[in-house]
């Protein structure tokens, strides 16, 4: 079975631009979460969606938004990009709220 | 605020020895804990998890111990192999959020010496 897939794998943007990152969960997984991982740090929680509804939000500005589609795939949008948004963006999926999350390999976002 | 911290940023062990990676968490409401392994260029890989109603859980070559009294978590890897070299993260939930909304530590880099 395919794991969590994310696209694109790498992305370069400039300050002020907008970006959309995509995630396809493992088949049968209804919960999708997004994390930001800055180099040398652990992942930091951004959003969780379960059955297409937002179930949790981390301490990120409103420039960050996300949504989940009927097929449980998800998009993360970031507006007005800042240099500090440069990071690895990870998507994780799980079957239930109480099941361990499985991560994709992330999208490496670089802001120039 | 909430925090999850690992005691050592790096750990080196001889191949075949046992490894112990320690972690402390601050939120007494956390009731779900999980360990991940992250290799260079990859996403975190699930190793083992434990809920607060348990104090020990075993997997294949790995054991997680939970001490809620002192808010401490440890990962033990038996007969460490070169393929175990990676960064290890512990994470805890916010409490009442199931397996989601995780707070991660900064990671311990495990190096296995052949």
Short mmCIF file of C-alpha atoms in Angstrom, two decimals:
data_model
loop_
_atom_site.label_atom_id
_atom_site.label_comp_id
_atom_site.label_asym_id
_atom_site.label_seq_id
_atom_site.Cartn_x
_atom_site.Cartn_y
_atom_site.Cartn_z
CA UNK A 1 0.00 0.00 0.00
CA UNK A 2 1.18 3.51 -0.77
CA UNK A 3 2.14 5.68 2.16
CA UNK A 4 1.28 9.32 2.63
CA UNK A 5 2.21 11.19 -0.53
CA UNK A 6 2.99 14.89 -0.70
CA UNK A 7 3.54 17.21 -3.62
CA UNK A 8 5.60 18.94 -4.67
CA UNK A 9 8.73 17.59 -2.99
CA UNK A 10 10.58 20.89 -3.31
CA UNK A 11 9.39 24.42 -3.92
CA UNK A 12 11.09 27.80 -4.13
CA UNK A 13 9.07 30.98 -3.64
CA UNK A 14 9.78 34.63 -2.96
CA UNK A 15 8.55 36.77 -0.11
CA UNK A 16 4.93 37.86 -0.43
CA UNK A 17 3.91 35.01 -2.70
CA UNK A 18 1.33 32.36 -1.92
CA UNK A 19 1.83 28.59 -1.92
CA UNK A 20 -0.38 25.49 -1.93
CA UNK A 21 0.93 22.16 -0.71
CA UNK A 22 -0.90 18.89 -1.31
CA UNK A 23 -1.26 15.67 0.61
CA UNK A 24 -2.82 12.30 -0.15
CA UNK A 25 -3.35 10.18 2.96
CA UNK A 26 -2.93 6.45 3.21
CA UNK A 27 -5.96 4.70 1.75
CA UNK A 28 -8.66 4.39 4.39
CA UNK A 29 -7.24 7.16 6.59
CA UNK A 30 -9.73 9.90 7.36
CA UNK A 31 -7.59 12.13 9.57
CA UNK A 32 -4.94 14.42 8.10
CA UNK A 33 -2.59 16.70 10.04
CA UNK A 34 -0.04 19.25 8.91
CA UNK A 35 3.23 20.03 10.65
CA UNK A 36 6.05 22.50 10.02
CA UNK A 37 9.60 21.33 10.67
CA UNK A 38 12.33 23.93 10.78
CA UNK A 39 15.87 22.63 10.30
CA UNK A 40 17.23 21.14 13.52
CA UNK A 41 13.87 21.18 15.30
CA UNK A 42 11.01 18.79 15.85
CA UNK A 43 7.79 19.11 13.83
CA UNK A 44 5.33 21.76 15.01
CA UNK A 45 1.59 21.14 14.73
CA UNK A 46 -0.34 23.41 12.34
CA UNK A 47 -3.75 21.80 11.62
CA UNK A 48 -5.72 18.61 11.95
CA UNK A 49 -8.71 17.62 9.81
CA UNK A 50 -10.95 14.65 10.44
CA UNK A 51 -13.82 13.75 8.16
CA UNK A 52 -13.38 17.10 6.39
CA UNK A 53 -13.78 19.16 9.53
CA UNK A 54 -11.05 21.11 11.31
CA UNK A 55 -10.38 19.40 14.63
CA UNK A 56 -7.32 21.28 15.82
CA UNK A 57 -5.18 24.28 15.09
CA UNK A 58 -1.71 25.10 16.32
CA UNK A 59 -0.18 28.46 17.09
CA UNK A 60 0.23 29.72 13.53
CA UNK A 61 -0.94 33.01 11.99
CA UNK A 62 -4.04 33.32 9.83
CA UNK A 63 -1.80 33.32 6.75
CA UNK A 64 -1.90 29.54 7.14
CA UNK A 65 -5.08 27.75 6.10
CA UNK A 66 -6.02 24.24 5.08
CA UNK A 67 -8.88 22.14 3.89
CA UNK A 68 -9.76 18.49 3.40
CA UNK A 69 -11.61 17.15 0.38
CA UNK A 70 -14.29 14.41 0.17
CA UNK A 71 -11.60 11.90 -0.84
CA UNK A 72 -9.71 12.86 2.39
CA UNK A 73 -6.82 14.47 0.54
CA UNK A 74 -5.78 17.85 1.90
CA UNK A 75 -4.21 21.15 0.93
CA UNK A 76 -2.22 23.57 3.03
CA UNK A 77 -2.18 27.19 1.86
CA UNK A 78 0.22 29.84 3.05
CA UNK A 79 -0.26 33.47 2.00
CA UNK A 80 2.13 36.42 2.10
CA UNK A 81 5.17 34.21 2.51
CA UNK A 82 7.92 35.30 4.87
CA UNK A 83 11.53 34.17 5.00
CA UNK A 84 10.72 32.41 8.27
CA UNK A 85 8.25 30.15 6.49
CA UNK A 86 11.16 28.27 4.97
CA UNK A 87 10.81 24.76 6.35
CA UNK A 88 9.86 21.16 5.67
CA UNK A 89 6.07 20.83 5.65
CA UNK A 90 4.90 17.42 6.73
CA UNK A 91 1.55 15.77 6.30
CA UNK A 92 0.46 12.88 8.50
CA UNK A 93 -2.59 10.65 8.31
CA UNK A 94 -4.30 8.18 10.60
CA UNK A 95 -7.39 6.00 10.56
CA UNK A 96 -8.96 7.38 13.71
CA UNK A 97 -8.36 10.15 16.17
CA UNK A 98 -6.80 7.57 18.48
CA UNK A 99 -4.49 5.89 15.96
CA UNK A 100 -0.82 6.73 15.46
CA UNK A 101 -0.09 9.20 12.70
CA UNK A 102 1.98 8.19 9.70
CA UNK A 103 4.00 10.87 7.97
CA UNK A 104 4.86 11.59 4.39
CA UNK A 105 8.35 12.72 3.37
CA UNK A 106 7.28 16.35 3.23
CA UNK A 107 7.55 19.36 0.95
CA UNK A 108 10.73 21.39 1.32
CA UNK A 109 9.71 25.05 0.96
CA UNK A 110 12.42 27.65 0.46
CA UNK A 111 11.63 31.36 0.53
CA UNK A 112 14.05 33.77 -1.18
CA UNK B 1 3.79 26.85 27.60
CA UNK B 2 3.91 23.19 26.81
CA UNK B 3 7.21 21.57 26.01
CA UNK B 4 8.70 18.21 25.26
CA UNK B 5 12.45 17.90 25.63
CA UNK B 6 15.01 15.23 25.12
CA UNK B 7 17.80 14.90 27.61
CA UNK B 8 20.63 14.50 25.12
CA UNK B 9 20.88 15.95 21.61
CA UNK B 10 23.30 13.22 20.52
CA UNK B 11 23.97 9.63 21.53
CA UNK B 12 26.63 7.24 20.23
CA UNK B 13 26.47 3.50 20.88
CA UNK B 14 28.39 0.47 19.74
CA UNK B 15 26.64 -1.91 17.37
CA UNK B 16 24.99 -4.66 19.40
CA UNK B 17 24.65 -2.59 22.57
CA UNK B 18 21.32 -1.39 23.93
CA UNK B 19 20.33 2.26 23.46
CA UNK B 20 18.23 4.38 25.80
CA UNK B 21 16.82 7.72 24.72
CA UNK B 22 15.13 9.81 27.39
CA UNK B 23 12.46 12.45 27.11
CA UNK B 24 10.63 14.78 29.51
CA UNK B 25 7.27 16.44 28.98
CA UNK B 26 5.67 19.33 30.82
CA UNK B 27 1.91 18.96 30.39
CA UNK B 28 0.44 16.72 33.08
CA UNK B 29 -2.76 16.47 30.99
CA UNK B 30 -0.92 14.68 28.15
CA UNK B 31 -2.31 11.17 27.84
CA UNK B 32 -0.76 9.90 24.62
CA UNK B 33 2.92 9.59 23.79
CA UNK B 34 4.74 8.44 20.69
CA UNK B 35 8.25 7.88 19.37
CA UNK B 36 9.34 8.56 15.81
CA UNK B 37 12.56 7.88 13.90
CA UNK B 38 13.59 10.33 11.19
CA UNK B 39 16.29 9.59 8.65
CA UNK B 40 17.87 12.27 6.53
CA UNK B 41 15.56 13.51 3.79
CA UNK B 42 12.58 11.51 5.03
CA UNK B 43 9.53 12.09 7.15
CA UNK B 44 9.23 10.76 10.71
CA UNK B 45 8.62 7.02 10.87
CA UNK B 46 6.35 5.64 13.62
CA UNK B 47 8.16 3.40 16.11
CA UNK B 48 5.88 2.85 19.10
CA UNK B 49 3.23 4.63 21.12
CA UNK B 50 1.84 4.39 24.63
CA UNK B 51 -1.17 5.75 26.46
CA UNK B 52 -1.21 7.09 29.97
CA UNK B 53 -3.04 4.05 31.33
CA UNK B 54 0.11 1.99 30.71
CA UNK B 55 3.67 2.34 31.99
CA UNK B 56 5.43 0.00 29.60
CA UNK B 57 4.90 -1.21 26.08
CA UNK B 58 7.09 -3.47 23.95
CA UNK B 59 7.53 -3.80 20.24
CA UNK B 60 10.07 -5.52 18.06
CA UNK B 61 13.46 -4.66 19.68
CA UNK B 62 11.95 -1.52 21.22
CA UNK B 63 10.42 -0.77 24.60
CA UNK B 64 8.81 2.47 25.75
CA UNK B 65 8.61 3.29 29.44
CA UNK B 66 6.32 5.98 30.84
CA UNK B 67 6.69 7.53 34.30
CA UNK B 68 3.77 9.90 34.78
CA UNK B 69 4.89 10.89 38.26
CA UNK B 70 7.99 12.64 36.97
CA UNK B 71 6.64 13.19 33.45
CA UNK B 72 9.38 11.13 31.84
CA UNK B 73 9.41 8.88 28.81
CA UNK B 74 12.15 6.63 27.49
CA UNK B 75 12.79 4.54 24.40
CA UNK B 76 14.97 1.47 24.69
CA UNK B 77 16.39 -0.15 21.56
CA UNK B 78 17.82 -3.63 22.02
CA UNK B 79 20.87 -4.83 20.08
CA UNK B 80 21.28 -1.55 18.23
CA UNK B 81 22.10 -1.90 14.54
CA UNK B 82 23.67 0.53 12.04
CA UNK B 83 20.24 0.95 10.44
CA UNK B 84 19.03 2.44 13.71
CA UNK B 85 21.19 5.53 13.14
CA UNK B 86 18.76 8.44 12.81
CA UNK B 87 17.17 11.29 14.76
CA UNK B 88 14.63 10.12 17.32
CA UNK B 89 11.73 12.30 18.43
CA UNK B 90 9.34 11.85 21.30
CA UNK B 91 5.98 13.58 21.16
CA UNK B 92 3.06 14.08 23.52
CA UNK B 93 -0.49 15.17 22.88
CA UNK B 94 -2.13 18.18 24.43
CA UNK B 95 -4.37 16.01 26.58
CA UNK B 96 -7.74 14.76 25.46
CA UNK B 97 -6.81 15.14 21.81
CA UNK B 98 -6.26 11.45 21.12
CA UNK B 99 -3.28 10.75 18.92
CA UNK B 100 -3.36 14.22 17.41
CA UNK B 101 -2.17 17.74 18.13
CA UNK B 102 1.27 16.48 19.09
CA UNK B 103 4.08 18.44 20.70
CA UNK B 104 7.48 17.21 19.54
CA UNK B 105 10.83 17.42 21.26
CA UNK B 106 13.96 18.65 19.47
CA UNK B 107 15.25 15.14 18.79
CA UNK B 108 18.21 12.96 19.73
CA UNK B 109 20.63 11.97 17.00
CA UNK B 110 21.60 8.33 17.51
CA UNK B 111 24.83 7.21 15.88
CA UNK B 112 25.65 3.51 15.84
CA UNK B 113 29.35 2.71 15.68
CA UNK B 114 30.08 -0.51 13.76
#
